[in-house]
Coordinates of C-alpha atoms in Angstrom, one line a residue:
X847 CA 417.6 -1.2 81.2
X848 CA 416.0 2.1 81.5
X849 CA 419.1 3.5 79.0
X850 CA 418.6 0.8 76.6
X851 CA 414.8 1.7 76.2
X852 CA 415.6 5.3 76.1
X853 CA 417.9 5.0 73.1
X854 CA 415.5 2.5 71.6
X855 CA 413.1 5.6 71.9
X856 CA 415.4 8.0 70.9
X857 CA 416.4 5.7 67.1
X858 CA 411.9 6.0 66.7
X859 CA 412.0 9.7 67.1
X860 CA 414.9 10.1 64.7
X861 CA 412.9 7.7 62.4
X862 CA 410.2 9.2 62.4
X863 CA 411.2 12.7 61.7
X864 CA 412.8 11.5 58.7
X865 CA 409.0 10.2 57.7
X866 CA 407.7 13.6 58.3
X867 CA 410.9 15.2 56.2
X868 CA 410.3 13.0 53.2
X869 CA 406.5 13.6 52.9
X870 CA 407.1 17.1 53.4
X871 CA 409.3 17.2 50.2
X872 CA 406.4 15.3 48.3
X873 CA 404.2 17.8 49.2
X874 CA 406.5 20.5 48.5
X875 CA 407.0 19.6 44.9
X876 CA 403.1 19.0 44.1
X877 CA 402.6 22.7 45.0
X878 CA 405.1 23.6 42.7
X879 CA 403.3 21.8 40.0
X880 CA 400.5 23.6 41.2
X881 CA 401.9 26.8 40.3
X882 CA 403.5 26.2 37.1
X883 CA 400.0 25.0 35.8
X884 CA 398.2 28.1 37.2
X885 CA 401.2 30.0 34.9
X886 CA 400.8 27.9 31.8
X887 CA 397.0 28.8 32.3
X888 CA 397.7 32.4 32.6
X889 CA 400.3 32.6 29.8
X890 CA 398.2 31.0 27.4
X891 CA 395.1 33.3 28.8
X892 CA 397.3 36.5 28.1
X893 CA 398.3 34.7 24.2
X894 CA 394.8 34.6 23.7
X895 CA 393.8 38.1 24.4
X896 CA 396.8 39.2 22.1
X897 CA 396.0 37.3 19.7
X898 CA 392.4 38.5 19.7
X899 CA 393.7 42.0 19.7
X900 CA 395.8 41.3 17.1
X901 CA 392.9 40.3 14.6
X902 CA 390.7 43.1 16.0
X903 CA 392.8 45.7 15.4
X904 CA 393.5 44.3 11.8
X905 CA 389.9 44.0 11.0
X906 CA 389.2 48.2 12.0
X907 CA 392.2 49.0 9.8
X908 CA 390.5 47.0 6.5
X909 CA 387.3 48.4 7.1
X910 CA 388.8 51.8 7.8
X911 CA 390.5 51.7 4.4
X912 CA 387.3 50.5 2.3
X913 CA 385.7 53.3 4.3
X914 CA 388.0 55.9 2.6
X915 CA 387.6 54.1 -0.9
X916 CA 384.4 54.0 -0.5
X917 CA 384.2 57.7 0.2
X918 CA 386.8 58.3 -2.9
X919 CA 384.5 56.6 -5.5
X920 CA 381.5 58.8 -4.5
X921 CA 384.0 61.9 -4.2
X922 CA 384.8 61.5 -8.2
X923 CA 382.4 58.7 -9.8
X924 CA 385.6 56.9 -11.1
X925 CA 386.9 53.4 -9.6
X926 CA 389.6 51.3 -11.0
X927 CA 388.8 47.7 -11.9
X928 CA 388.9 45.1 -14.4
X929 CA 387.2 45.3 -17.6
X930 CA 383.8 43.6 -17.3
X931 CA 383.8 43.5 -13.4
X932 CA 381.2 44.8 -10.8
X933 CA 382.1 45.7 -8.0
X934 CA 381.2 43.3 -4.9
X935 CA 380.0 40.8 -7.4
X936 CA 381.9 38.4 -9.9
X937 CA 379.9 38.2 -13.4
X938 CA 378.9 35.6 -15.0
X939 CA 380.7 34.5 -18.3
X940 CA 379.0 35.5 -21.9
X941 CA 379.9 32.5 -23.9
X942 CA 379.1 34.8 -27.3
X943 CA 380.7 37.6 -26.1
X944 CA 383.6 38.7 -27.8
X945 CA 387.0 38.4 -26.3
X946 CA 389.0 41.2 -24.9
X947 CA 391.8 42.3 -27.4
X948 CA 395.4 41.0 -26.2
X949 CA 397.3 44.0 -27.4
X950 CA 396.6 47.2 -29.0
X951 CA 396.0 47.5 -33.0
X952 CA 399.2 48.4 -35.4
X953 CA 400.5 51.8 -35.0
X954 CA 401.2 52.4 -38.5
X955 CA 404.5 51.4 -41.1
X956 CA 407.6 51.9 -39.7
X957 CA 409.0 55.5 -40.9
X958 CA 411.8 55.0 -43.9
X959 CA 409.5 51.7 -44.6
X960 CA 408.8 50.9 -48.4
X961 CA 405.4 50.8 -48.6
X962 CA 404.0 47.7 -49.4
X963 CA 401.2 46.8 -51.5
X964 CA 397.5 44.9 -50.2
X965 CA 395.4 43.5 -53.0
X966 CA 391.9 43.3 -51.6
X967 CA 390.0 41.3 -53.8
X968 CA 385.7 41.2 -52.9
X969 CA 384.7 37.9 -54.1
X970 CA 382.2 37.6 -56.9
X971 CA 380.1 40.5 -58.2
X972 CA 377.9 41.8 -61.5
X973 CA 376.1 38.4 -62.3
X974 CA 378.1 36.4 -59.9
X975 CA 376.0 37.3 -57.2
X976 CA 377.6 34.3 -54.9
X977 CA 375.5 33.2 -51.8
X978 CA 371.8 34.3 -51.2
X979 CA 370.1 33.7 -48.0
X980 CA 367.2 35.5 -46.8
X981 CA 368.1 38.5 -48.8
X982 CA 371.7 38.8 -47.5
X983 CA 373.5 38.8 -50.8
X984 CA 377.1 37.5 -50.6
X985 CA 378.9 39.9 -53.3
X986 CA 377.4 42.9 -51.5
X987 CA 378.9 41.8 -48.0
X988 CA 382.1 41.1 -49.7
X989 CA 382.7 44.4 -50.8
X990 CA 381.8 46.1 -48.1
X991 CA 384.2 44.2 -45.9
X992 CA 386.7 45.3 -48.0
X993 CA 386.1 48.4 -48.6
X994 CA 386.5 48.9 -45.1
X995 CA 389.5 46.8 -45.0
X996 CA 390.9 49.4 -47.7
X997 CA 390.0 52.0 -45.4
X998 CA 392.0 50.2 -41.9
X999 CA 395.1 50.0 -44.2
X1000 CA 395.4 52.9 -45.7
X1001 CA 395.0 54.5 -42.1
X1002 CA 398.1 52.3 -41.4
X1003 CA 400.4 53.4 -44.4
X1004 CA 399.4 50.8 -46.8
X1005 CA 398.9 51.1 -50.7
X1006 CA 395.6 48.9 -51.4
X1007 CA 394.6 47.6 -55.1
X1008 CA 390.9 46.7 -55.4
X1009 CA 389.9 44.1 -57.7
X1010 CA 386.6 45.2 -58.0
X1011 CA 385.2 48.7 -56.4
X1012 CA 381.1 48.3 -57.4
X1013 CA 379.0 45.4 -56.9
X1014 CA 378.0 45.6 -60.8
X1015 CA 381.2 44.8 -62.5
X1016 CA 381.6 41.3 -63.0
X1017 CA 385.4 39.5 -63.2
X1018 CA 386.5 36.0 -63.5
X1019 CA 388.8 33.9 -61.3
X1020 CA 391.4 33.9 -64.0
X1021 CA 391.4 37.8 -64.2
X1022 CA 391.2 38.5 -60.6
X1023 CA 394.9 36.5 -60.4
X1024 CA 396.3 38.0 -63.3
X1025 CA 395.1 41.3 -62.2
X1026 CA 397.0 40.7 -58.9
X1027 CA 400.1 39.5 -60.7
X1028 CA 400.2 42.3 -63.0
X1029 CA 400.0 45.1 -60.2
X1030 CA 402.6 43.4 -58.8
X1031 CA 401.1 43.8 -55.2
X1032 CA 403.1 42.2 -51.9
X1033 CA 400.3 40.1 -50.8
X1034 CA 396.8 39.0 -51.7
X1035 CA 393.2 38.6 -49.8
X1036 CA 390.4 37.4 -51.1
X1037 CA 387.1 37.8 -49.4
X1038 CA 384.5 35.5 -49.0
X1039 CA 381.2 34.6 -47.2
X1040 CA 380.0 30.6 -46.7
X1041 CA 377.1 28.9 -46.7
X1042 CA 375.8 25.0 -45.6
X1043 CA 373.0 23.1 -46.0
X1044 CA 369.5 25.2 -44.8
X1045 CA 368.7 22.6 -42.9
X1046 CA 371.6 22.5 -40.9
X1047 CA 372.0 26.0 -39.5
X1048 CA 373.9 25.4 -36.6
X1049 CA 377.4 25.3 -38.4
X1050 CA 379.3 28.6 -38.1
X1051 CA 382.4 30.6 -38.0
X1052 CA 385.9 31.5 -40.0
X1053 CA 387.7 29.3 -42.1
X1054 CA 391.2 30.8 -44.3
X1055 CA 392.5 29.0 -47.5
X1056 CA 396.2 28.9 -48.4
X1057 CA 398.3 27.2 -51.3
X1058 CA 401.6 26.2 -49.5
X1059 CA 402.6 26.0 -53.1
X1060 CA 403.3 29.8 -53.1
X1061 CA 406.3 31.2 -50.2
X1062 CA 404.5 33.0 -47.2
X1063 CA 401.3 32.0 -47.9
X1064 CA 400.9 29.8 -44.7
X1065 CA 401.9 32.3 -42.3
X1066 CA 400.2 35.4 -44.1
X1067 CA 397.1 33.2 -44.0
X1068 CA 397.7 32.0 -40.4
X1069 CA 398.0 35.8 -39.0
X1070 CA 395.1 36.9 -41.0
X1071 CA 393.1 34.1 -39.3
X1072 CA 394.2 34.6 -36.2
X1073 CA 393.4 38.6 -36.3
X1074 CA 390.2 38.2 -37.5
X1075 CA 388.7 34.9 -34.8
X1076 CA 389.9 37.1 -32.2
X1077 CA 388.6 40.4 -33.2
X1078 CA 385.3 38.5 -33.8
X1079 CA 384.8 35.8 -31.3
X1080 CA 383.7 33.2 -34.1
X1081 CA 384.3 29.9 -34.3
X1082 CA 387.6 29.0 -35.3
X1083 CA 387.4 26.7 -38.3
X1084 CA 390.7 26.1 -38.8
X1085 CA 393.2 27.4 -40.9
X1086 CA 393.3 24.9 -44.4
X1087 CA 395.1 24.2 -47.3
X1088 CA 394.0 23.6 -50.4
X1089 CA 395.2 23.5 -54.2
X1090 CA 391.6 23.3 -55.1
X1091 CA 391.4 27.2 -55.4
X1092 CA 392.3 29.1 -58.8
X1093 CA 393.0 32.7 -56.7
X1094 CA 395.1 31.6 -54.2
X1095 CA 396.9 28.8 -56.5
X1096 CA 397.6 31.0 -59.1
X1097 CA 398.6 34.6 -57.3
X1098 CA 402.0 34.6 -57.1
X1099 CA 402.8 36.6 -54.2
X1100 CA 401.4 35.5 -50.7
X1101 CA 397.7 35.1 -50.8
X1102 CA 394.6 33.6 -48.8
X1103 CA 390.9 33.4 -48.8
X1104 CA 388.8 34.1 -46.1
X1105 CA 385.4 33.0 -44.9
X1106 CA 384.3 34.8 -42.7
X1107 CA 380.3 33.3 -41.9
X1108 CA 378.0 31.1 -42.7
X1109 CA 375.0 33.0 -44.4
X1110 CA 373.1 29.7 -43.4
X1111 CA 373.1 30.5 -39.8
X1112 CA 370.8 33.0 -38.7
X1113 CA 372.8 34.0 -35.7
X1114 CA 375.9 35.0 -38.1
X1115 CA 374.0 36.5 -41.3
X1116 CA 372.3 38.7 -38.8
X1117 CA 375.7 39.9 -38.0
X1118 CA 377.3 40.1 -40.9
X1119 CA 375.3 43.1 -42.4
X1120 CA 376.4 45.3 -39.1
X1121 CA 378.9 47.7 -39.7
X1122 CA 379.9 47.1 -36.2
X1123 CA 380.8 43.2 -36.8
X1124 CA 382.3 44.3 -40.6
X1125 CA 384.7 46.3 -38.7
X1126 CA 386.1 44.0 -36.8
X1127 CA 386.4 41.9 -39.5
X1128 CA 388.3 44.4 -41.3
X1129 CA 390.1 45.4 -37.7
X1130 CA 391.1 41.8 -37.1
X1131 CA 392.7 40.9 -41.6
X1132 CA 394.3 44.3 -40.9
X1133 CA 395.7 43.6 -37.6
X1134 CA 396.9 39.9 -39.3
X1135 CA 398.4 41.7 -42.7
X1136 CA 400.7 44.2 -40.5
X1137 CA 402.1 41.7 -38.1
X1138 CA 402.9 39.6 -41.5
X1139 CA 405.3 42.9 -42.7
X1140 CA 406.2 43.8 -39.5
X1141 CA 406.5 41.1 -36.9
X1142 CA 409.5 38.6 -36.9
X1143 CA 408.2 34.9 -37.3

């Protein structure tokens, strides 16, 4: 009896230090998640810090460098930036401003070149006195648009005829072709100032005539146009065709006629009497006439 209960006591003792065993284990492996927490925690502690460092360090070298240009701009007065930009401030757009030039201006005819031959041809003049609006008279205008349009292509290499060189001589439509003709001249411009109702003064800006009758006309009146809205700025009134105009019908040689304001708009008359604006005028028809010789369509 007394070696039945012992063995009965001995099986409990056994059993029970298998309990103890097992919950050991447990405990064992929840301490080990213990630690691997506390090591996430401190790995993502030390990322932290490195990244901070990281974007510290970054920061002192940027404001280091804007430190020395800084210090370079005050050393010579000179910084390098974009055409119409301030420094630490974006401007505001100037809707009437005019628009930076793509490209540079013609060099000048090709060396070996024949030379060709611009007829500039100042609309109206002697009795033909053309528009009048608050004393801007459009024959005067005219010619001295072209007279500095002579002037740009010359510079270039060109030979220029004049139809008319003073604002007193007077000359018809059908003379002012036939003079063209006879010169035998490469290409023909004829320019012109525009006018609108007084009442309506808002309406503004270039317009170019053309008779697609005559070979080259359309693109030596669509480079002109385009040379002389962007030198300008103005309102782009389209390029047109018409058979309703004796000069450019009748010229046999590429030809157009150019509008180049509205004397009805105060804003435009006001300019056209500036040399300044009559020079880019006569900047932007010279620009448009070499790229017609020289530039491959």
């Amino acid at each position: 009896m007394d070696r039945q209960y012992d063995r009965r006591n001995q099986r409990n003792r056994e059993v029970n230090l298998v309990r103890m065993s097992s919950y050991d284990n447990r405990g064992s492996r929840r301490g080990r998640r213990r630690r691997k927490a506390k090591d996430s925690v401190m790995l993502l502690a030390i990322s932290l810090f490195l990244m901070v460092s990281c974007i510290g360090g970054l920061y002192y070298v940027m404001r280091l460098e804007a430190q020395e240009n800084i210090t370079g701009i005050e050393a010579d007065g000179t910084v390098d930036q974009q055409p119409g930009t301030v420094m630490g401030k974006v401007p505001e757009r100037d809707e009437e401003a005019v628009p930076e030039r793509e490209e540079p201006t013609p060099a000048g005819i090709p060396q070996g070149e024949k030379v060709p031959v611009v007829c500039i041809d100042a609309g109206h003049g002697g009795v033909d006195g053309g528009s009048d609006r608050k004393g801007v008279l459009e024959k005067e205008v005219n010619l001295q648009i072209a007279e500095r349009l002579k002037e740009k292509l010359e510079t270039l290499g060109f030979e220029v005829y004049m139809i008319r060189e003073d604002n007193d001589t007077f000359i018809d439509k059908q003379d002012r072709a036939a003079k063209a003709n006879e010169a035998g001249v490469d290409v023909y411009i004829s320019i012109h100032q525009n006018t609108y109702e007084e009442q309506d003064n808002e309406v503004s800006g270039v317009e170019t005539y053309y008779c697609e009758d005559t070979e080259g006309s359309k693109r030596f009146a669509e480079l002109v146009h385009t040379g002389v809205v962007t030198a300008t700025g103005a309102r782009d009134r389209n390029l047109r065709e018409t058979d309703g105009l004796y000069v450019v019908r009748e010229a046999n040689m590429p030809s157009c006629l150019v509008e180049c304001s509205y004397l009805t708009n105060k804003k435009e008359r006001d300019a056209i009497v500036t040399e300044e604006y009559q020079d880019k005028l006569a900047e932007g028809m010279a620009e448009g006439i070499y790229k017609f010789f020289y530039e491959e369509e």
